[in-house]
Short mmCIF file of C-alpha atoms and ligand atoms in Angstrom, two decimals:
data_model
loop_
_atom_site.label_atom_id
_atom_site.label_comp_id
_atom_site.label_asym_id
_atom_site.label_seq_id
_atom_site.Cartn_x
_atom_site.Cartn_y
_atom_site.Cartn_z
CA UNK A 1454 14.46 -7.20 -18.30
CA UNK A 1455 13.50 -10.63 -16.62
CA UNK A 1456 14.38 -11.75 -13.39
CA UNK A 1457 17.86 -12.91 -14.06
CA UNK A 1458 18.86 -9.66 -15.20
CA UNK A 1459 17.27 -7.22 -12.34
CA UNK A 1460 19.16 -9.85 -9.71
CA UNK A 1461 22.26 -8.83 -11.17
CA UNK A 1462 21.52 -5.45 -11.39
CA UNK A 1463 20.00 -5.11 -8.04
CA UNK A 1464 23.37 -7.23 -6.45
CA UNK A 1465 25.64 -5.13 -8.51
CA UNK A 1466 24.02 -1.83 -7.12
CA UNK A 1467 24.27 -3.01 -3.79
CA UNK A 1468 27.85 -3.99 -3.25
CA UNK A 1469 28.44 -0.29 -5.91
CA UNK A 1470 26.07 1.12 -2.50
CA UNK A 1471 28.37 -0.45 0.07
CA UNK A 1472 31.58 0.64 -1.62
CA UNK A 1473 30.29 4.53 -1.84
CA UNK A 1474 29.98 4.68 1.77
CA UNK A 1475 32.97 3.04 2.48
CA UNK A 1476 31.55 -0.75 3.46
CA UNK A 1477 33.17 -3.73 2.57
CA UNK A 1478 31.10 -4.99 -0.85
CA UNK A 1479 30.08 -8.35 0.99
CA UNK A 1480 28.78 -6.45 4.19
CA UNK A 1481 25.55 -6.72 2.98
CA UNK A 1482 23.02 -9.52 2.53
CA UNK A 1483 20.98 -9.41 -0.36
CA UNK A 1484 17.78 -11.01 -0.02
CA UNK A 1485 15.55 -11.98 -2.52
CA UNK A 1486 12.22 -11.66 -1.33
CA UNK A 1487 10.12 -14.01 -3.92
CA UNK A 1488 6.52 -13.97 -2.17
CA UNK A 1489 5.00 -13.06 -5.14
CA UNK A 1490 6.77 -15.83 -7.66
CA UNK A 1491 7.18 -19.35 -8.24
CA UNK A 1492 9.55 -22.16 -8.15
CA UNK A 1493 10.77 -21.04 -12.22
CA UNK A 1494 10.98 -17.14 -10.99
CA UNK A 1495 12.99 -18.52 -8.20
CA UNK A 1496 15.46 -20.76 -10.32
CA UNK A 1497 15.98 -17.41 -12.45
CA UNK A 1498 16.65 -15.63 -9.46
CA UNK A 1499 19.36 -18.85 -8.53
CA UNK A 1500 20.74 -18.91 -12.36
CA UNK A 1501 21.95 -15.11 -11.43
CA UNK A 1502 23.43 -16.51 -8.35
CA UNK A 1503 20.45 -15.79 -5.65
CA UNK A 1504 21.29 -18.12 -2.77
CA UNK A 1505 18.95 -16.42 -0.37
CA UNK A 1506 15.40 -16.13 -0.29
CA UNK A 1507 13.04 -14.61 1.41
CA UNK A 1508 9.28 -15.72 2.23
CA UNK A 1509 6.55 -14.42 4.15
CA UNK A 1510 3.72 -17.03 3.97
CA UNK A 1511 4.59 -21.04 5.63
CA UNK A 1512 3.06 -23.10 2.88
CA UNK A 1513 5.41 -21.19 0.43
CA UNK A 1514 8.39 -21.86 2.34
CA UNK A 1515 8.05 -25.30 2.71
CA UNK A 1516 7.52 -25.69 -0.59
CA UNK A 1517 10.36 -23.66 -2.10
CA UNK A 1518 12.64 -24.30 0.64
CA UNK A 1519 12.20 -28.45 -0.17
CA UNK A 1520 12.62 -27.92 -3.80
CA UNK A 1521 15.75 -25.76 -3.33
CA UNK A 1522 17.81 -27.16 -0.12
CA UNK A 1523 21.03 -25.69 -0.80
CA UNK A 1524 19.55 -21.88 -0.59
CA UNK A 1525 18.75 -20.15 2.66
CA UNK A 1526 15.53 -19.86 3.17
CA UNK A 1527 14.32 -16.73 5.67
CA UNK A 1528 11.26 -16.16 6.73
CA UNK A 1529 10.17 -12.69 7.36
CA UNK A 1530 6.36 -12.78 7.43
CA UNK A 1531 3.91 -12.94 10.03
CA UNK A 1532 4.28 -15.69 12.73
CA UNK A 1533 1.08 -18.21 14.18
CA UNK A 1534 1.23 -20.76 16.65
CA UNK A 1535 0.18 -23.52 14.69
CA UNK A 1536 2.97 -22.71 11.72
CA UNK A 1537 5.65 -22.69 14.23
CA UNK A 1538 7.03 -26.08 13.48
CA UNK A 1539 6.72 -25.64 9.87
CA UNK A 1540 8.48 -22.51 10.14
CA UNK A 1541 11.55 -23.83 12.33
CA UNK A 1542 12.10 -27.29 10.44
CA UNK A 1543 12.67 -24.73 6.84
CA UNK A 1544 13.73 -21.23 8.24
CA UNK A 1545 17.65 -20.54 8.05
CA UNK A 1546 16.42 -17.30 10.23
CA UNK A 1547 13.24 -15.72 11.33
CA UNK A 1548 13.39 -11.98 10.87
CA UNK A 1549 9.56 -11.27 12.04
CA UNK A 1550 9.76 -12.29 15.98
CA UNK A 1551 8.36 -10.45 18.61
CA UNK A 1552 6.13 -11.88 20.82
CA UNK A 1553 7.15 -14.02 23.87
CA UNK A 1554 4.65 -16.94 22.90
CA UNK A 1555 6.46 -17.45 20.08
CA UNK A 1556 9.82 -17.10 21.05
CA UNK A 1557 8.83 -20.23 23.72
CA UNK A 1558 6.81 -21.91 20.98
CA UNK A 1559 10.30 -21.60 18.40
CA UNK A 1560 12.83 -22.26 21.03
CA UNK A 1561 10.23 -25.72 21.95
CA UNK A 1562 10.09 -26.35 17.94
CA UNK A 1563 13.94 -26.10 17.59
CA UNK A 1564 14.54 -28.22 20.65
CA UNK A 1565 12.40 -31.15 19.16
CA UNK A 1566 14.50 -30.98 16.18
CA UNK A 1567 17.82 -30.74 17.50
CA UNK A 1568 18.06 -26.99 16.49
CA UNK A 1569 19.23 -23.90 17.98
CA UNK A 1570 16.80 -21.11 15.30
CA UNK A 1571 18.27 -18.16 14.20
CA UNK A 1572 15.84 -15.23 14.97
CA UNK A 1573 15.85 -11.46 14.34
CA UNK A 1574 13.35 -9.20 16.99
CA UNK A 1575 11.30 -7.09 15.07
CA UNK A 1576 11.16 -3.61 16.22
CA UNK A 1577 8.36 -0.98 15.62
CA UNK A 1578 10.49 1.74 15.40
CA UNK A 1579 8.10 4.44 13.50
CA UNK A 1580 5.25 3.46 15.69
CA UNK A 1581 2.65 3.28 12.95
CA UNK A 1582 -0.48 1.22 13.74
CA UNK A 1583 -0.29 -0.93 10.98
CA UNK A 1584 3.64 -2.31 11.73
CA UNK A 1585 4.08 -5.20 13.75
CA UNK A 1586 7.09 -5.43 16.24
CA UNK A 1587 7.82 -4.81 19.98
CA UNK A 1588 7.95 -1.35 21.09
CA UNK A 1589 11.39 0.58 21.50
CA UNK A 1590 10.23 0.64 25.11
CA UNK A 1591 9.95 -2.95 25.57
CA UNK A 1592 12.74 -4.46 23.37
CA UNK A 1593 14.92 -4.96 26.63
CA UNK A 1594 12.57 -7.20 28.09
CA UNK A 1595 12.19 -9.47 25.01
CA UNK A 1596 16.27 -9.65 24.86
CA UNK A 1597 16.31 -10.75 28.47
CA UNK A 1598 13.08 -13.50 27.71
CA UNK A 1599 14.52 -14.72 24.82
CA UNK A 1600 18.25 -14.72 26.36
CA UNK A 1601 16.88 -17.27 28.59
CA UNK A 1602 15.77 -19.84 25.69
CA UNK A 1603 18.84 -22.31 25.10
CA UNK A 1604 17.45 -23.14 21.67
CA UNK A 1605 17.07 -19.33 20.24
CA UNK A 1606 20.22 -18.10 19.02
CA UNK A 1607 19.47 -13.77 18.86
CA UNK A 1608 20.96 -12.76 15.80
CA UNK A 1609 19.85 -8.83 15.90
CA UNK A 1610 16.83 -6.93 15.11
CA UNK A 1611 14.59 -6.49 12.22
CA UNK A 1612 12.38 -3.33 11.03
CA UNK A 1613 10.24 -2.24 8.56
CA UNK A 1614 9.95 1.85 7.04
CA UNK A 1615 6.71 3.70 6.52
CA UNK A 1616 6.84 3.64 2.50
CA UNK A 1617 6.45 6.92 0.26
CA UNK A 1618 9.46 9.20 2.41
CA UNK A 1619 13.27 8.37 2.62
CA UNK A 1620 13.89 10.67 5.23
CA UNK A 1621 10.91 9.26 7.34
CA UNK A 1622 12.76 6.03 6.91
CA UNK A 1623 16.00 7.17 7.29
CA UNK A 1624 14.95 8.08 11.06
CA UNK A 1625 13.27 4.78 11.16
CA UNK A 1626 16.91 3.07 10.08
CA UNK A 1627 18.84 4.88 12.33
CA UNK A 1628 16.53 4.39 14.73
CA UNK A 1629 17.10 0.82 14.65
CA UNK A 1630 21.04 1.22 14.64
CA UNK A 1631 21.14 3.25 17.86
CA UNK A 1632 18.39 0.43 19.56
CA UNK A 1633 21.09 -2.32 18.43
CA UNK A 1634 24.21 -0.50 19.93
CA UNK A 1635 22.39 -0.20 23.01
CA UNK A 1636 20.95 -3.77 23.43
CA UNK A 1637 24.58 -4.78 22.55
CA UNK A 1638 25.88 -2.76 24.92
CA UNK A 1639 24.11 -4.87 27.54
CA UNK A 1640 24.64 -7.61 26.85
CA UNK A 1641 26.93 -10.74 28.22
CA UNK A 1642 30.03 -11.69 26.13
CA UNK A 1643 28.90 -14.86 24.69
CA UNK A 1644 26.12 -13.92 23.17
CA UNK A 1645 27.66 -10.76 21.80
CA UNK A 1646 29.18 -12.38 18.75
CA UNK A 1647 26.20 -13.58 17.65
CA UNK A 1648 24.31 -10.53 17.74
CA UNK A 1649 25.20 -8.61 14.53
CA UNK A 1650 22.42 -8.63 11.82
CA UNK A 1651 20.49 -5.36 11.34
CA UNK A 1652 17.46 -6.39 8.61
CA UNK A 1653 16.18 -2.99 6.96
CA UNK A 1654 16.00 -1.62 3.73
CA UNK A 1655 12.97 -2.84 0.83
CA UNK A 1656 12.94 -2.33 -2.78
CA UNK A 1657 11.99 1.85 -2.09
CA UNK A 1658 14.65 2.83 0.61
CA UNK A 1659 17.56 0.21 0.44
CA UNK A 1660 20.32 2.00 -0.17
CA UNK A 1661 19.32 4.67 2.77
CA UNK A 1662 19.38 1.65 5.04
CA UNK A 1663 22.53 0.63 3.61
CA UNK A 1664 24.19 3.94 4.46
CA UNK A 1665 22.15 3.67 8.19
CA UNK A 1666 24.18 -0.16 8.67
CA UNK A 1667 21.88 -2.46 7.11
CA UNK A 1668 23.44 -5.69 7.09
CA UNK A 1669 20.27 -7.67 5.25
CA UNK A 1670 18.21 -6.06 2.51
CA UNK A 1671 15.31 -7.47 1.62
CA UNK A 1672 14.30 -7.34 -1.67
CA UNK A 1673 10.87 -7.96 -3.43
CA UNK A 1674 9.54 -6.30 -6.46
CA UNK A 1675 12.91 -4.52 -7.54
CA UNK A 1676 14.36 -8.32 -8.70
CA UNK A 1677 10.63 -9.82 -8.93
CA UNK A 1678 8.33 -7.71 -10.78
CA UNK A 1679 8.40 -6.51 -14.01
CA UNK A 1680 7.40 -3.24 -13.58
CA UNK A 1681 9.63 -1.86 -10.82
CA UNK A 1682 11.10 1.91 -11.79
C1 PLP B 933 7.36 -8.07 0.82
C2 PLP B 933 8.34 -7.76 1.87
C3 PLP B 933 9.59 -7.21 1.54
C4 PLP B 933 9.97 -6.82 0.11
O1 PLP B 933 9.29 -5.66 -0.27
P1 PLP B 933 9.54 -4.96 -1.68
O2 PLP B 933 9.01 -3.58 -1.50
O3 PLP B 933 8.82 -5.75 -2.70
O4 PLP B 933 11.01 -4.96 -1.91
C5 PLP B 933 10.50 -7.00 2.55
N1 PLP B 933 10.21 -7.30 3.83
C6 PLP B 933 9.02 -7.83 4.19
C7 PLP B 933 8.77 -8.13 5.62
C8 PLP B 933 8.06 -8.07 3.24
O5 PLP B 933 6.87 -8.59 3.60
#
């Protein structure tokens, strides 16, 4: 179909997602995760009216964040010290924080710039050994640490399903919802506003996340690759 064409297909089946279960149509975020393309698959992806992208590796989004400024450029992969600076002078937000190190590293990054970074904590709601994020358990205390960094701007939280069972990552979804209402719950007024991005949902389980209140799905091989079912 080409990458053009599964964009449009993919955007037109979420906002058709959102409007079955009674969401507003632009209530969702689609974003194109293009890890595993370059700058042409990316222009393909713009031609069909992508304007936000999705990256997991720092050398890629420097370089595909400086060739196309006027997209948003997230990054939602793992985070290392030394990238930090990269990552902060090209991310729009930062989906994939959740260590305290970090968050001081960013919040120093963004202050050198004259930035206040967008970030998303990442939660490790299923548990599984092989997903990153902070515990359930010890979200509250990452709020509070973070809270306390003028030049980290906590946008909401970020997970990732086990693959291969939508109702395993349905619970994982929901999960996630019910940790968000409670960290909003507690927190202080001003920083409420901000805090209203829930990032779940992949090219398997999307529209369950949608119907959980995903607000950012992030999209990879169902606009990228050619042989997505
Ligand atoms: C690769 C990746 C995605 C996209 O996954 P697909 O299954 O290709 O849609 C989403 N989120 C993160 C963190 C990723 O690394």
């Amino acid at each position: 179909m080409g990458i053009a064409q599964q964009y449009k297909q993919v955007a037109a089946q979420v906002r058709h997602e959102c409007e079955r279960v009674g969401r507003a149509p632009d209530s969702v975020t689609l974003l194109a995760v293009s890890k595993t393309v370059g700058l042409s698959g990316v222009e393909q992806a713009i031609e069909a009216n992508a304007d936000q992208f999705g990256e997991n590796r720092p050398d890629q989004l420097v370089q595909k964040a400086q060739a196309f400024p006027n997209e948003k450029w997230h990054f939602i992969g793992n985070i290392q010290s030394r990238q930090i600076g990269k990552i902060v002078q090209n991310a729009y937000l930062i989906h994939s924080l959740y260590e305290k190190k970090h968050a001081a590293k960013i919040n120093d990054a963004a202050a050198n710039i004259g930035k206040v970074q967008s970030v998303l904590l990442e939660v490790n709601v299923s548990g599984e050994q092989s997903k990153s994020g902070v515990s359930p358990e010890e979200l509250a205390d990452l709020v509070r640490f973070c809270a306390g960094l003028p030049n980290l701007r906590i946008k909401g939280l970020m997970t990732m399903a086990p693959q291969g069972n939508l109702d395993v990552a349905r619970h994982c979804f929901s999960g996630l919802r019910e940790l968000f209402e409670n960290t909003k719950a507690k927190m202080d007024t001003q920083r409420i506003q901000d805090f209203c991005e829930l990032s779940m949902g992949m090219s398997e389980d999307w529209q369950v996340a949608i119907e959980e209140g995903s607000t950012i799905v992030r999209i990879g091989r169902a606009i990228f690759s050619d042989d997505f079912a």
